Tab-separated table of C-alpha atoms in Angstrom:
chain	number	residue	atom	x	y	z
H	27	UNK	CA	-55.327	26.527	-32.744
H	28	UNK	CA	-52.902	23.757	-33.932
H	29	UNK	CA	-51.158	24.079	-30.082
H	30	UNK	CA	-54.735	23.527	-28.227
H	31	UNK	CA	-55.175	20.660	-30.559
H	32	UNK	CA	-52.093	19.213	-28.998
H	33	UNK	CA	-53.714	18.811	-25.628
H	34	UNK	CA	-56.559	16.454	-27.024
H	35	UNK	CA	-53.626	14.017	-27.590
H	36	UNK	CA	-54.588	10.636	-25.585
H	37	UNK	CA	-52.090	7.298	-25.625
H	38	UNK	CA	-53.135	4.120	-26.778
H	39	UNK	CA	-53.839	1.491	-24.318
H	40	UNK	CA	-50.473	-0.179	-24.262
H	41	UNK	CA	-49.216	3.637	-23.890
H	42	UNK	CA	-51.666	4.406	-21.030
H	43	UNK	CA	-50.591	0.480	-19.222
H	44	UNK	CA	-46.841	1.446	-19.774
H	45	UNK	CA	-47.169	4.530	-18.141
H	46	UNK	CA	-49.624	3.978	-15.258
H	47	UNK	CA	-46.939	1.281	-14.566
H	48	UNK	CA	-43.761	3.076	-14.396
H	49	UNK	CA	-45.852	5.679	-12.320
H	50	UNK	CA	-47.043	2.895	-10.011
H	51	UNK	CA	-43.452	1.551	-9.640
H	52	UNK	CA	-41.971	5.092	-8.878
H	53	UNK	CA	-44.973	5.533	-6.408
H	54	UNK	CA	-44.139	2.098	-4.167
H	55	UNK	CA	-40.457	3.251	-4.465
H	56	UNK	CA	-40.853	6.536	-3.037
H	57	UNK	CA	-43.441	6.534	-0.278
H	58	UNK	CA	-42.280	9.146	1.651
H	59	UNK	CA	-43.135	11.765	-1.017
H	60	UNK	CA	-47.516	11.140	-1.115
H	61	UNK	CA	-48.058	9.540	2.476
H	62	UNK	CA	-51.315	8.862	3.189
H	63	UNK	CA	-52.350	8.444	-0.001
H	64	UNK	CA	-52.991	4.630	-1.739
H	65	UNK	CA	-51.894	3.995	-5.632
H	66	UNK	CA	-55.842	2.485	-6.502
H	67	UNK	CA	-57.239	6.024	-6.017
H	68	UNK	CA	-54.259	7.644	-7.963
H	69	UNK	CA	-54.669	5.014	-11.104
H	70	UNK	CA	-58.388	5.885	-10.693
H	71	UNK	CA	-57.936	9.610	-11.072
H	72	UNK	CA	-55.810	8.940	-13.740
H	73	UNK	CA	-58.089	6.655	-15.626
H	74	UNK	CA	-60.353	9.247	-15.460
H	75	UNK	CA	-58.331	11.864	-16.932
H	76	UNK	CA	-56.468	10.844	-20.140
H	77	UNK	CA	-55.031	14.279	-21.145
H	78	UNK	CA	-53.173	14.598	-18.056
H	79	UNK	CA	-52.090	11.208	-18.369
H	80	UNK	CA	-50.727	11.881	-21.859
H	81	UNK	CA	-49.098	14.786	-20.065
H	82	UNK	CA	-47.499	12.699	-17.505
H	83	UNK	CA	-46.051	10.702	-20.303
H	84	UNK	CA	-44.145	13.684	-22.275
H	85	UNK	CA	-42.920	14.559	-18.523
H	86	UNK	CA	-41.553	10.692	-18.716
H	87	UNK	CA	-40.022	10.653	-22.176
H	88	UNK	CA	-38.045	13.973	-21.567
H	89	UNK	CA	-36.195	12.753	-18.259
H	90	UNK	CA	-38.692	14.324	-15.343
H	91	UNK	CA	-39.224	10.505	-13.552
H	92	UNK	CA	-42.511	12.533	-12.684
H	93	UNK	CA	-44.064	11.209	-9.332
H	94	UNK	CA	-46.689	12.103	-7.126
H	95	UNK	CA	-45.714	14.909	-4.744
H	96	UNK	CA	-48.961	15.590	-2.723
H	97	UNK	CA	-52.191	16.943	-2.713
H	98	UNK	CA	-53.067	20.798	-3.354
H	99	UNK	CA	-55.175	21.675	-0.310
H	100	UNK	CA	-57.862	24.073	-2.058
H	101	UNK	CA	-58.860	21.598	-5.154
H	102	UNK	CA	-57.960	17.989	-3.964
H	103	UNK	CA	-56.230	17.459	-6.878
H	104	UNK	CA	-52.826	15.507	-6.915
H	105	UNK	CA	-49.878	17.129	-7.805
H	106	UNK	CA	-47.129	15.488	-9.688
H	107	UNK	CA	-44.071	16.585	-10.182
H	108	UNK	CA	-40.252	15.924	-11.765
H	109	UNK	CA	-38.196	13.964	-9.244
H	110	UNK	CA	-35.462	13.192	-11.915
H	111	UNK	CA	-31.583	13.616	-9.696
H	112	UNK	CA	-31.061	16.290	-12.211
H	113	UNK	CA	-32.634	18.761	-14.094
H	114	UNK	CA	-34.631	16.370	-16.963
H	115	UNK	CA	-32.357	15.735	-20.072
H	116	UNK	CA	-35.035	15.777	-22.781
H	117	UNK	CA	-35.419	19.677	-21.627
H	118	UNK	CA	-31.797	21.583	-21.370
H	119	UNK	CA	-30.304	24.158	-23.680
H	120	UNK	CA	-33.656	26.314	-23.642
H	121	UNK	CA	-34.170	29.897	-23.104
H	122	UNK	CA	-36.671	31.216	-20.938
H	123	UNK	CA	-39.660	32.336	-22.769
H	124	UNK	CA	-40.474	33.093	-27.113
H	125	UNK	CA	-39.566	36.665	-26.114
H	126	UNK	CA	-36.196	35.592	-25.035
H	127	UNK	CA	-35.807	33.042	-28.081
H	128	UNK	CA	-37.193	36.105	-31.017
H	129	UNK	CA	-35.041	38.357	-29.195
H	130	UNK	CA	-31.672	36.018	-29.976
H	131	UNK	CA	-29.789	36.811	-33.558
H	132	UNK	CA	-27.501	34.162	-33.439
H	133	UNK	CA	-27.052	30.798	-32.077
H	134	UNK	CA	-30.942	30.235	-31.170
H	135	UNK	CA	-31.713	27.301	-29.033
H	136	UNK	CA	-34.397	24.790	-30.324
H	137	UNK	CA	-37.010	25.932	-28.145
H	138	UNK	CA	-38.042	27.625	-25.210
H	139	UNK	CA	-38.892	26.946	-21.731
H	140	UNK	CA	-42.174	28.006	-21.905
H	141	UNK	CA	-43.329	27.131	-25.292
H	142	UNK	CA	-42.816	23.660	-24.386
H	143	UNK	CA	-44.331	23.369	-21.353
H	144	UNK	CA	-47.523	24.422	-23.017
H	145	UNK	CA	-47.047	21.866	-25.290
H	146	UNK	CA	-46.949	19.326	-23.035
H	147	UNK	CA	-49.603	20.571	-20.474
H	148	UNK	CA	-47.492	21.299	-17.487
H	149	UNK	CA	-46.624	23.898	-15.764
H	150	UNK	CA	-43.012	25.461	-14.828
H	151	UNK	CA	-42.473	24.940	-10.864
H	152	UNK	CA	-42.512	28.304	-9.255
H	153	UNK	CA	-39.676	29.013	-7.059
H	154	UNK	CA	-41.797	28.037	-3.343
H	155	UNK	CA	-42.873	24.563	-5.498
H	156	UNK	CA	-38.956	24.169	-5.966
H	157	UNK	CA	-38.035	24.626	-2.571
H	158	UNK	CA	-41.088	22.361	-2.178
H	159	UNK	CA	-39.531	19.606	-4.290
H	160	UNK	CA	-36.600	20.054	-2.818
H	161	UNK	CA	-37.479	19.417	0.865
H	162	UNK	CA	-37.971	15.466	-0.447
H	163	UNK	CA	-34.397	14.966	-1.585
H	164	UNK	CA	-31.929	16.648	-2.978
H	165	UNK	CA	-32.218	17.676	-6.543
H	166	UNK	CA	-29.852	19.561	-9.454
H	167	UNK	CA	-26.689	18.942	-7.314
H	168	UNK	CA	-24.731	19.276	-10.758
H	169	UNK	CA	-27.552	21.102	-12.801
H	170	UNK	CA	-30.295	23.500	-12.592
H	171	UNK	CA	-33.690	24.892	-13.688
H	172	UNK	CA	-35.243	27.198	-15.334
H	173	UNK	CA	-38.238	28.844	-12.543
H	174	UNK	CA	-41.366	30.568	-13.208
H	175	UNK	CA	-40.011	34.081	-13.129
H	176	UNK	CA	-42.554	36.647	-11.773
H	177	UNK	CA	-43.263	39.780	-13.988
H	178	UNK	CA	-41.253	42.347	-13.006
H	179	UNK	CA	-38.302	40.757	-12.865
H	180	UNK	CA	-38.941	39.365	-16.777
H	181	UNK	CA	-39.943	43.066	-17.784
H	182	UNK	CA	-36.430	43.318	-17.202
H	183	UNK	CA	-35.167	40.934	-19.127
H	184	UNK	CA	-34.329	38.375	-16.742
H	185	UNK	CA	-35.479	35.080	-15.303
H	186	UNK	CA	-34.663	32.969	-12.192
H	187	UNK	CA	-33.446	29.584	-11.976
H	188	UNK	CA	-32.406	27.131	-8.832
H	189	UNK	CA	-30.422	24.280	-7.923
H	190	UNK	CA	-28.683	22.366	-4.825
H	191	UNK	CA	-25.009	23.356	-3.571
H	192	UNK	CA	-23.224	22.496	-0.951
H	193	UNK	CA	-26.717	21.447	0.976
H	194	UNK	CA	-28.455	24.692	0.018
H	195	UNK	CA	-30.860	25.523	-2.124
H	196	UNK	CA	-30.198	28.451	-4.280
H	197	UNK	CA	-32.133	30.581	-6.606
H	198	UNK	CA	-30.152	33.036	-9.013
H	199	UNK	CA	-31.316	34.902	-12.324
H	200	UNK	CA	-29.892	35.521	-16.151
H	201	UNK	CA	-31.397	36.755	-18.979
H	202	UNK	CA	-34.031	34.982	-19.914
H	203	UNK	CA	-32.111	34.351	-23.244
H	204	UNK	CA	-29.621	32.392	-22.140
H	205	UNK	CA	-29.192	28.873	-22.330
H	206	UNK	CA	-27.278	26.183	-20.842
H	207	UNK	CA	-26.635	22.378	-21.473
H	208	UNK	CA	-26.730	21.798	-17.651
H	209	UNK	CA	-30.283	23.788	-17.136
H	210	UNK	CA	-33.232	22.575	-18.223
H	211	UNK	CA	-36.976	22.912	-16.596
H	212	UNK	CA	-38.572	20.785	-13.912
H	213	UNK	CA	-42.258	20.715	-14.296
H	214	UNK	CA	-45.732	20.385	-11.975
H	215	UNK	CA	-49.050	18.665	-12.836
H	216	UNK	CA	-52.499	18.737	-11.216
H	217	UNK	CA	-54.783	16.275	-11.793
């Protein structure tokens, strides 16, 4: 109950204008990444939608430099995700899911992957978003991120993660109750 209440969060209105301007800064600076598409009609959407705005913000204050990435083709909706260099600082040393963090006896990370990305409204990036992400720059040259893991392979007491070497893009797995200071979570939201 108190973790849905979380999602009713909305900034204040020097929040929302401090926001909606780094956004609109980040969106002039990188027009390659939403072509086509004009910043008056993304503000409007966001207007319109103060929860994902508030969401947007935690994706800010945790090191994502979230940005608009495109549009998802079924809904319409825009899709914004971390463009940080580097996997977001605000969101390393985390195991994978609360499975992986109950499961640990000794030296327990602060949170996990998942838990807060439910608290912030986002979602994980799956591993084709990733590749995605990655086709607009290089990303985690000297870091990496956590990936939504699909079941089986978390059944099994792993999870996958990605990053950039050597000009490829590379997706590997660990136990999902691991933790790293160079791996964090890159996140996706629709709005």
């Amino acid at each position: 109950m108190q973790q849905n209440a979380r999602f009713l969060q909305k900034l204040s209105l020097e929040e929302s204008q401090q926001i909606l301007k780094i956004l609109k800064t980040r969106f002039e600076k990188n027009l390659s990444r939403h072509k086509n598409l004009e910043w008056s009609q993304v503000q409007a959407r966001l207007e319109e939608n103060p929860q994902k705005l508030w969401s947007l913000n935690e994706m800010e204050k945790t090191g994502g430099e979230p940005d608009l990435t495109g549009l998802d083709e079924e809904s319409g909706a825009l899709i914004f995700m971390d463009c940080a260099a580097e996997s977001p600082l605000g969101r390393r040393s985390l195991c994978y899911d609360r499975q992986a963090l109950d499961s640990r006896k000794t030296a327990k990370p602060s949170n996990s992957v998942m838990d807060l990305a439910s608290a912030m409204g986002v979602s994980l990036l799956s591993e084709e978003e990733y590749r995605c992400l990655q086709k607009r720059g290089p990303f985690d040259t000297k870091t990496s991120s956590w990936l939504l893991t699909p079941a089986e392979i978390r059944r099994l007491g792993g999870a996958i993660f990605g990053d950039c070497r050597y000009g490829r893009i590379f997706t590997y797995h660990n136990s999902a109750d691991s933790y790293y200071s160079s791996r964090g979570f890159r996140a996706s939201l629709k709005v």
